[in-house]
Amino acid sequence: MFAIGLAGVFAASSALATDYYVSAAGADGNPGTASAPWRTIAKVNATSLAPGDRVLFRRGDAWAETLRPGASGAQGNPITYADYGSGAAPVITGASNNDCIGWTSARSHLVFRNLHLRDCGQPSGGNRGGINVYSNAGTSRDITVENSLIENAQTWNIYMSGIDGLVIRGNTLRNAELQHGIYLDGSLGADNALIEDNHIYGNPDMCVQFNSNGQNRLRNLVLRYNRLENCGAGGLNNIGADGLLAHHNLFHGAMPAIYNGCDGADSGCSRGAINGVYANNTIVTSGGGWATCFSNSSSLGTPTFSTFVNNICVHDAARGPAFENVEAISGQRVDFNLFFSTRTSTLAFVWAGREYQGLASYREGTGNEANGLSADPAFADRAASDFQLSSGSPAVDSGTSLGYSRDLAGVAVPQGAAPDRGAFELADDAGGSTPPATPEGLRIEF
C-alpha cells in the first residue's frame, strides 16, 4: 500500500508539470502555451517553475538575453530547458557582456538540451561564457547539458564550480575567445561529473580543464568517448582531480594531449592531480612546437597518476618526448601502449626525470612497457582524420582487458581475442556487434 501511495503521489506531481513555450513571435502577456507563447527570456526568469516543468524555445528563433534559472527541479523530475518546432536549434546569445546561461545560488535537477549558445559574454565581458555556474550560495546538483552547440563564448564555453552531479553529453563546444571548452573548478567543489560523446575543438586554451585551484580536489570524474582537437594549450589539463578516469578519447592536432599536474595556486601540490587512469585513448600530436602525448610533472610538488595503459601515441610534434613522467614516484601501471612517429625513428621518453631514447632503452631503464609496441598504428586514413584502425594494424587484438564494453565509435569491445589499443576497436564482421545507443534521459549513477 505504501508503494502504491508513492506511485500515486509521483504520478500526480508529474501530471501537474507544465510545458511553457517561448517564441520571438509571442507576447509575455500570453499564457505560454503552444498556441499563445511567451516572447522573452525575462518572462521565463520571472516565472516560478516547478519540478517536471519544461520551457521550450522555438527553433529558428534567437534571444539576446541571459537565462537565469530561478528554481530547482526534483530527483527524477527535473526542470528542462529545450526546444520545439522545426528548423535550426533555438539561439541564445546572452545579454551584452553577460553569460548565455548562469547562476550563483544553488539550482539543482536541471536539464539543458538542444540549444545553440553563441557569442556569450561578447563583446568584452570578462569571465563570461556559454554556461557559467559559480554556485556560492549552496551546491548545485544533478545538472545535465546535452546535444547542444556552444561556441564563441568570450571566456569559456562551460564553466562550473559548486557542482555535485553533472552530465555533459553529446555537445559541440568550440572556439571560445579566451580560454577553455570545459572548465570544472574545485574552488567551490566539482564532483561526480560525466563528460562523454562531445566534440571539443578550437578553444585557445584547453579543450578540457579540471582545476583544484589549490582548494578542493575534484572527485569521481569520467571523461570518455570525446573528440578533442586543436585547442591552443592542450587537450586535457588535469591539475586537481582525484581518480579521474579518461578512456576512449581521441586527442589530435597541434597541441599537447594530456597534462597531469598541479595548479599554480597550489604550492606543494597538496591538491594536485592524483590516481588518474588514462586508458584506450588515441593521441596524435603534431605541429612545429613542443608537445607530448602525456606529461606528469610540476615544479610545485609531486602530482601522481595510477595507470597509462592501452593508449596509442603518435608523436609528430617538432619537440618534446612522447611520454613524460618527471616525478620520482612509484606504483604506476604503464604498459600495452603503442608509440610511433613519422618525424623521427627514435622517440624520447622521460621517467623520474631521466630521458631515454627509444622504447627499448626506456623499457630496459624503467621496467615499464613490457608489452609496449613501437610501430605504425596503421590508421584507416590519417590524412582525412580517420583514426580508426585498419585490418593490418598491430594495435588490433593486442591490448589488455580493462572491462570496457564499447569504443569511441560505439563498437562493442572486444571484437577479437583481446581488446585493441587506442580509442577504436576494429569491427569484425564475423564477430561482435554495435551496442544500442544510450537511451535519452538515462541517469548515470556514480
Coordinates of C-alpha atoms in Angstrom, one line a residue:
M1 CA 0.0 0.0 0.0
F2 CA 2.9 2.4 0.8
A3 CA 4.5 1.7 -2.6
I4 CA 1.2 2.3 -4.4
G5 CA 0.7 5.5 -2.5
L6 CA 4.2 6.8 -3.5
A7 CA 3.5 5.9 -7.1
G8 CA 0.2 7.8 -6.9
V9 CA 2.0 10.9 -5.5
F10 CA 4.6 10.8 -8.2
A11 CA 2.0 10.4 -10.9
A12 CA 0.1 13.3 -9.5
S13 CA 3.2 15.6 -9.3
S14 CA 4.1 14.6 -12.9
A15 CA 0.6 15.4 -14.1
L16 CA 0.9 18.9 -12.6
A17 CA 4.0 19.6 -14.7
T18 CA 3.6 22.3 -17.3
D19 CA 5.2 23.0 -20.7
Y20 CA 5.8 26.6 -21.4
Y21 CA 6.5 27.8 -24.9
V22 CA 8.7 30.8 -25.9
S23 CA 8.7 32.3 -29.4
A24 CA 10.1 35.5 -30.9
A25 CA 6.5 36.0 -32.3
G26 CA 4.9 35.6 -28.8
A27 CA 3.9 38.0 -26.1
D28 CA 4.8 38.0 -22.4
G29 CA 1.1 38.6 -21.6
N30 CA 0.2 35.2 -23.1
P31 CA -0.3 32.1 -21.0
G32 CA 2.9 30.4 -22.5
T33 CA 1.0 27.7 -24.4
A34 CA 1.9 26.3 -27.8
S35 CA -0.7 28.5 -29.4
A36 CA 0.0 31.6 -27.3
P37 CA 3.7 31.5 -26.4
W38 CA 5.7 33.9 -24.3
R39 CA 8.2 36.2 -26.1
T40 CA 11.2 36.8 -23.8
I41 CA 13.6 35.0 -21.5
A42 CA 13.0 37.7 -19.0
K43 CA 9.5 36.3 -18.6
V44 CA 11.0 32.8 -18.1
N45 CA 13.3 34.1 -15.4
A46 CA 10.4 35.8 -13.6
T47 CA 8.2 32.7 -13.6
S48 CA 8.1 30.3 -10.7
L49 CA 8.7 26.9 -12.3
A50 CA 8.1 23.6 -10.6
P51 CA 9.7 20.1 -10.8
G52 CA 8.8 18.5 -14.1
D53 CA 8.1 21.8 -15.9
R54 CA 9.6 22.3 -19.3
V55 CA 10.5 25.6 -21.0
L56 CA 10.6 25.1 -24.8
F57 CA 12.2 27.7 -27.1
R58 CA 11.0 27.7 -30.8
R59 CA 13.5 26.5 -33.3
G60 CA 14.7 29.2 -35.7
D61 CA 14.3 32.0 -33.2
A62 CA 17.0 33.9 -31.2
W63 CA 17.2 35.7 -27.9
A64 CA 19.9 38.2 -26.8
E65 CA 19.1 37.6 -23.2
T66 CA 20.6 35.7 -20.2
L67 CA 18.8 32.7 -18.9
R68 CA 18.9 32.5 -15.1
P69 CA 17.0 29.6 -13.7
G70 CA 15.0 30.7 -10.7
A71 CA 14.1 27.3 -9.2
S72 CA 15.2 23.7 -8.9
G73 CA 13.6 20.5 -10.1
A74 CA 13.4 17.3 -8.1
Q75 CA 15.2 14.0 -8.1
G76 CA 14.0 12.2 -11.2
N77 CA 11.8 15.1 -12.1
P78 CA 14.0 17.9 -13.4
I79 CA 13.1 21.3 -14.9
T80 CA 14.0 21.1 -18.6
Y81 CA 15.0 23.9 -21.0
A82 CA 14.8 22.6 -24.5
D83 CA 13.3 23.2 -28.0
Y84 CA 10.2 22.8 -30.0
G85 CA 9.2 23.1 -33.7
S86 CA 11.4 22.6 -36.7
G87 CA 14.5 24.2 -38.2
A88 CA 17.7 25.3 -36.6
A89 CA 18.2 25.0 -32.9
P90 CA 17.0 28.0 -30.8
V91 CA 19.8 30.5 -30.3
I92 CA 20.6 32.3 -27.1
T93 CA 23.4 34.9 -27.3
G94 CA 23.1 36.4 -23.8
A95 CA 22.7 39.9 -22.7
S96 CA 25.6 42.2 -23.7
N97 CA 28.8 41.3 -21.8
N98 CA 26.9 38.5 -20.0
D99 CA 26.5 34.8 -19.9
C100 CA 24.0 32.9 -22.0
I101 CA 23.0 30.8 -19.0
G102 CA 24.3 31.2 -15.5
W103 CA 23.5 31.3 -11.7
T104 CA 25.2 31.6 -8.3
S105 CA 22.6 30.3 -5.9
A106 CA 22.0 26.6 -5.6
R107 CA 20.0 25.3 -8.6
S108 CA 19.6 21.5 -8.9
H109 CA 17.9 18.9 -11.1
L110 CA 18.1 21.0 -14.3
V111 CA 18.4 19.8 -18.0
F112 CA 19.5 22.0 -20.9
R113 CA 19.0 20.2 -24.2
N114 CA 19.1 21.0 -28.0
L115 CA 20.2 24.7 -27.6
H116 CA 22.6 26.8 -29.5
L117 CA 24.5 29.2 -27.2
R118 CA 26.5 31.6 -29.3
D119 CA 28.8 34.6 -28.7
C120 CA 28.0 34.5 -25.0
G121 CA 29.7 37.3 -23.0
Q122 CA 30.5 39.3 -26.1
P123 CA 31.7 41.8 -26.9
S124 CA 34.1 42.0 -23.9
G125 CA 32.5 40.6 -20.8
G126 CA 35.3 39.3 -18.5
N127 CA 34.8 35.7 -17.1
R128 CA 31.6 35.2 -19.0
G129 CA 30.6 32.2 -21.0
G130 CA 28.0 29.9 -22.5
I131 CA 27.0 28.2 -19.3
N132 CA 28.7 29.9 -16.3
V133 CA 27.9 28.5 -12.8
Y134 CA 29.6 29.7 -9.6
S135 CA 27.3 28.2 -7.1
N136 CA 28.5 30.0 -4.0
A137 CA 25.2 30.0 -2.1
G138 CA 24.9 26.2 -1.8
T139 CA 25.9 23.3 -4.0
S140 CA 24.0 22.8 -7.3
R141 CA 23.3 19.1 -8.0
D142 CA 22.2 16.9 -10.9
I143 CA 22.8 19.2 -13.9
T144 CA 22.7 17.9 -17.5
V145 CA 23.8 19.7 -20.6
E146 CA 23.3 17.7 -23.8
N147 CA 23.0 17.8 -27.6
S148 CA 23.8 21.5 -27.8
L149 CA 26.2 23.7 -29.7
I150 CA 28.1 26.2 -27.5
E151 CA 30.5 28.4 -29.4
N152 CA 32.4 31.7 -29.4
A153 CA 32.0 32.5 -25.8
Q154 CA 34.0 35.3 -24.5
T155 CA 36.0 33.3 -21.9
W156 CA 34.9 29.7 -21.7
N157 CA 32.1 27.7 -23.2
I158 CA 31.2 25.9 -20.0
Y159 CA 32.5 26.8 -16.5
M160 CA 31.2 25.2 -13.3
S161 CA 32.1 25.4 -9.7
G162 CA 30.0 24.3 -6.7
I163 CA 28.6 21.3 -8.6
D164 CA 27.9 17.8 -7.5
G165 CA 26.4 15.6 -10.2
L166 CA 27.0 16.8 -13.8
V167 CA 26.5 15.2 -17.2
I168 CA 27.9 17.0 -20.3
R169 CA 26.9 14.8 -23.2
G170 CA 26.7 14.9 -27.0
N171 CA 27.6 18.6 -27.4
T172 CA 29.9 20.6 -29.7
L173 CA 32.0 23.1 -27.7
R174 CA 34.2 25.2 -29.9
N175 CA 36.1 28.4 -30.5
A176 CA 35.9 30.1 -27.1
E177 CA 37.6 33.5 -27.4
L178 CA 40.0 33.3 -24.4
Q179 CA 40.0 30.0 -22.5
H180 CA 38.6 26.6 -22.3
G181 CA 35.9 24.4 -23.9
I182 CA 35.0 23.0 -20.4
Y183 CA 36.4 24.2 -17.1
L184 CA 35.5 22.4 -13.9
D185 CA 36.8 24.4 -10.9
G186 CA 37.3 22.9 -7.5
S187 CA 37.2 26.3 -5.7
L188 CA 33.6 25.5 -4.5
G189 CA 33.8 21.8 -5.3
A190 CA 33.1 19.9 -8.5
D191 CA 32.4 16.2 -8.1
N192 CA 30.6 13.3 -9.8
A193 CA 30.9 14.5 -13.4
L194 CA 30.4 12.5 -16.6
I195 CA 31.7 14.1 -19.8
E196 CA 31.0 11.9 -22.8
D197 CA 30.4 11.9 -26.6
N198 CA 31.4 15.6 -27.0
H199 CA 33.3 17.2 -29.9
I200 CA 35.6 19.9 -28.4
Y201 CA 37.9 22.0 -30.5
G202 CA 39.4 25.3 -31.5
N203 CA 39.5 26.8 -28.0
P204 CA 42.6 28.9 -27.4
D205 CA 43.5 27.4 -24.0
M206 CA 42.4 23.8 -23.1
C207 CA 39.7 21.7 -24.6
V208 CA 39.0 20.5 -21.0
Q209 CA 40.4 21.7 -17.7
F210 CA 40.0 20.1 -14.2
N211 CA 41.4 22.5 -11.7
S212 CA 41.5 22.3 -7.9
N213 CA 42.7 26.0 -7.7
G214 CA 44.6 24.8 -4.6
Q215 CA 41.3 24.3 -2.7
N216 CA 39.3 21.2 -3.4
R217 CA 40.3 18.1 -5.5
L218 CA 37.6 17.2 -8.0
R219 CA 36.4 13.7 -7.3
N220 CA 34.7 10.9 -9.4
L221 CA 35.2 12.4 -12.8
V222 CA 34.8 10.4 -16.0
L223 CA 36.0 11.7 -19.4
R224 CA 35.1 9.2 -22.2
Y225 CA 34.2 8.9 -25.9
N226 CA 35.1 12.5 -26.6
R227 CA 36.9 14.0 -29.6
L228 CA 39.3 16.8 -28.5
E229 CA 41.3 18.6 -31.2
N230 CA 43.3 21.7 -32.0
C231 CA 42.9 23.6 -28.7
G232 CA 45.7 26.1 -28.3
A233 CA 47.2 24.9 -25.0
G234 CA 46.2 21.2 -24.9
G235 CA 43.5 18.6 -24.9
L236 CA 43.2 17.8 -21.2
N237 CA 44.7 19.8 -18.3
N238 CA 44.2 17.7 -15.1
I239 CA 45.5 19.9 -12.3
G240 CA 43.5 18.7 -9.4
A241 CA 41.3 15.6 -9.9
D242 CA 41.5 12.6 -7.6
G243 CA 40.9 9.4 -9.6
L244 CA 40.0 10.8 -13.0
L245 CA 39.0 8.0 -15.4
A246 CA 39.8 9.1 -19.0
H247 CA 39.2 6.4 -21.6
H248 CA 38.4 6.0 -25.3
N249 CA 39.0 9.7 -26.2
L250 CA 40.6 10.9 -29.4
F251 CA 43.2 13.7 -29.0
H252 CA 44.7 15.2 -32.1
G253 CA 46.1 18.3 -33.6
A254 CA 48.9 20.8 -33.0
M255 CA 48.7 20.6 -29.2
P256 CA 50.0 18.6 -26.2
A257 CA 47.4 15.9 -25.4
I258 CA 47.2 15.2 -21.6
Y259 CA 48.9 17.1 -18.7
N260 CA 48.6 15.6 -15.2
G261 CA 49.9 18.1 -12.7
C262 CA 49.3 20.9 -10.2
D263 CA 47.7 24.3 -10.3
G264 CA 49.9 27.4 -9.9
A265 CA 47.9 28.4 -6.7
D266 CA 48.8 25.0 -5.1
S267 CA 52.2 25.4 -3.6
G268 CA 53.5 22.0 -2.6
C269 CA 50.9 20.3 -4.9
S270 CA 48.8 19.3 -1.8
R271 CA 45.7 19.3 -4.1
G272 CA 47.3 18.3 -7.4
A273 CA 46.2 15.5 -9.7
I274 CA 46.4 12.0 -8.2
N275 CA 45.3 8.5 -9.0
G276 CA 44.3 9.2 -12.6
V277 CA 43.6 6.4 -15.1
Y278 CA 44.3 7.0 -18.8
A279 CA 43.3 4.1 -20.9
N280 CA 42.5 3.3 -24.6
N281 CA 43.0 6.8 -25.8
T282 CA 44.2 7.6 -29.3
I283 CA 46.6 10.5 -29.3
V284 CA 48.1 12.2 -32.3
T285 CA 50.2 15.3 -31.6
S286 CA 51.7 17.4 -34.4
G287 CA 52.9 20.8 -35.3
G288 CA 56.2 22.8 -35.0
G289 CA 56.1 23.4 -31.3
W290 CA 56.6 21.4 -28.1
A291 CA 54.1 18.6 -27.4
T292 CA 53.8 15.3 -25.6
C293 CA 51.1 12.6 -25.5
F294 CA 51.2 12.5 -21.7
S295 CA 53.1 14.6 -19.2
N296 CA 53.1 14.1 -15.4
S297 CA 55.1 17.0 -14.0
S298 CA 55.1 20.1 -11.8
S299 CA 57.7 22.5 -10.4
L300 CA 55.3 23.0 -7.4
G301 CA 55.3 19.5 -6.0
T302 CA 54.6 15.9 -6.9
P303 CA 51.4 15.0 -8.8
T304 CA 50.7 11.3 -9.4
F305 CA 48.8 9.0 -11.7
S306 CA 47.8 5.4 -11.5
T307 CA 47.5 3.9 -14.9
F308 CA 48.5 4.6 -18.5
V309 CA 47.5 1.5 -20.5
N310 CA 46.3 0.6 -24.0
N311 CA 46.9 4.0 -25.5
I312 CA 48.1 4.9 -29.0
C313 CA 50.6 7.7 -29.0
V314 CA 51.7 9.2 -32.4
H315 CA 54.2 11.9 -31.6
D316 CA 54.7 14.1 -34.7
A317 CA 55.4 17.3 -32.9
A318 CA 58.7 19.0 -33.5
R319 CA 59.8 18.9 -29.9
G320 CA 59.1 17.1 -26.7
P321 CA 59.0 13.5 -25.5
A322 CA 56.3 11.1 -26.4
F323 CA 55.7 10.2 -22.8
E324 CA 57.0 12.2 -19.8
N325 CA 57.0 11.4 -16.1
V326 CA 59.3 13.9 -14.4
E327 CA 58.4 12.9 -10.9
A328 CA 60.1 10.3 -8.8
I329 CA 57.0 8.2 -8.0
S330 CA 56.3 4.5 -8.0
G331 CA 53.5 2.1 -8.3
Q332 CA 52.2 3.2 -11.7
R333 CA 51.0 0.8 -14.3
V334 CA 52.4 1.8 -17.7
D335 CA 52.1 -0.9 -20.3
F336 CA 50.4 -2.1 -23.5
N337 CA 50.8 1.3 -25.2
L338 CA 51.8 1.8 -28.8
F339 CA 54.2 4.6 -29.9
F340 CA 55.1 5.9 -33.3
S341 CA 56.4 9.0 -35.1
T342 CA 56.9 10.0 -38.8
R343 CA 59.3 12.8 -37.7
T344 CA 61.9 10.6 -36.1
S345 CA 62.8 6.9 -35.9
T346 CA 63.8 7.3 -32.2
L347 CA 61.2 8.7 -29.8
A348 CA 62.2 10.2 -26.5
F349 CA 60.7 9.1 -23.1
V350 CA 61.2 10.6 -19.7
W351 CA 60.9 8.7 -16.4
A352 CA 61.7 10.1 -13.0
G353 CA 63.5 13.0 -14.7
R354 CA 65.8 10.8 -16.8
E355 CA 65.5 10.8 -20.6
Y356 CA 65.6 7.7 -22.7
Q357 CA 66.0 7.4 -26.4
G358 CA 63.7 4.8 -27.9
L359 CA 61.2 2.4 -26.5
A360 CA 63.7 -0.4 -25.9
S361 CA 66.0 1.8 -23.8
Y362 CA 63.0 3.2 -21.9
R363 CA 61.8 -0.4 -21.1
E364 CA 65.2 -1.5 -20.0
G365 CA 65.8 1.5 -17.8
T366 CA 62.4 1.6 -16.1
G367 CA 60.7 -1.8 -16.4
N368 CA 57.7 -0.1 -18.0
E369 CA 56.1 -1.2 -21.2
A370 CA 56.9 -4.9 -21.1
N371 CA 54.2 -5.3 -23.7
G372 CA 54.7 -1.8 -25.3
L373 CA 55.0 -1.5 -29.1
S374 CA 56.9 0.8 -31.3
A375 CA 55.1 0.6 -34.7
D376 CA 52.9 2.4 -37.2
P377 CA 49.3 2.0 -35.9
A378 CA 48.1 1.9 -39.5
F379 CA 45.1 4.2 -39.2
A380 CA 42.4 3.9 -41.8
D381 CA 43.1 7.4 -43.2
R382 CA 45.1 9.8 -41.1
A383 CA 45.1 12.5 -43.8
A384 CA 41.3 12.6 -43.5
S385 CA 41.5 12.5 -39.7
D386 CA 40.1 8.9 -39.7
F387 CA 42.0 7.4 -36.8
Q388 CA 40.1 4.1 -36.8
L389 CA 42.4 1.0 -37.3
S390 CA 42.9 -0.8 -40.5
S391 CA 42.9 -4.6 -40.6
G392 CA 46.7 -4.8 -40.6
S393 CA 47.2 -2.6 -37.5
P394 CA 49.5 -4.0 -34.8
A395 CA 47.1 -2.4 -32.3
V396 CA 44.3 -4.9 -33.2
D397 CA 43.7 -7.6 -30.6
S398 CA 47.0 -6.7 -28.8
G399 CA 45.7 -4.7 -25.8
T400 CA 44.8 -5.9 -22.3
S401 CA 41.3 -6.3 -21.0
L402 CA 40.2 -3.4 -18.7
G403 CA 36.5 -4.2 -18.7
Y404 CA 35.2 -1.6 -21.1
S405 CA 32.2 -2.6 -23.3
R406 CA 32.4 -0.1 -26.2
D407 CA 34.8 2.1 -28.1
L408 CA 34.6 5.7 -29.3
A409 CA 32.5 4.8 -32.3
G410 CA 30.1 2.6 -30.4
V411 CA 31.6 -0.7 -31.5
A412 CA 31.4 -3.5 -28.8
V413 CA 34.7 -4.3 -27.1
P414 CA 36.4 -6.7 -27.6
Q415 CA 35.8 -7.9 -31.2
G416 CA 38.6 -10.5 -31.1
A417 CA 40.6 -12.4 -28.6
A418 CA 41.7 -9.2 -26.8
P419 CA 40.8 -5.5 -26.9
D420 CA 42.5 -3.3 -29.4
R421 CA 44.8 -0.5 -28.3
G422 CA 43.6 3.0 -28.7
A423 CA 40.1 4.5 -28.8
F424 CA 38.8 2.5 -31.7
E425 CA 38.0 -1.2 -31.9
L426 CA 38.3 -2.7 -35.4
A427 CA 34.8 -4.1 -36.1
D428 CA 34.9 -7.8 -37.0
D429 CA 32.1 -8.7 -39.5
A430 CA 32.1 -12.2 -38.2
G431 CA 32.2 -11.3 -34.6
G432 CA 30.8 -8.6 -32.3
S433 CA 28.1 -6.1 -32.8
T434 CA 27.5 -2.4 -32.2
P435 CA 25.6 -1.9 -28.9
P436 CA 22.4 0.2 -29.0
A437 CA 22.6 3.9 -28.5
T438 CA 22.4 5.3 -25.0
P439 CA 18.7 5.9 -24.2
E440 CA 17.8 9.6 -23.9
G441 CA 17.4 10.7 -20.4
L442 CA 19.3 7.8 -18.9
R443 CA 20.6 8.7 -15.4
I444 CA 24.2 7.7 -14.7
E445 CA 24.6 6.6 -11.1
F446 CA 28.1 7.1 -9.7

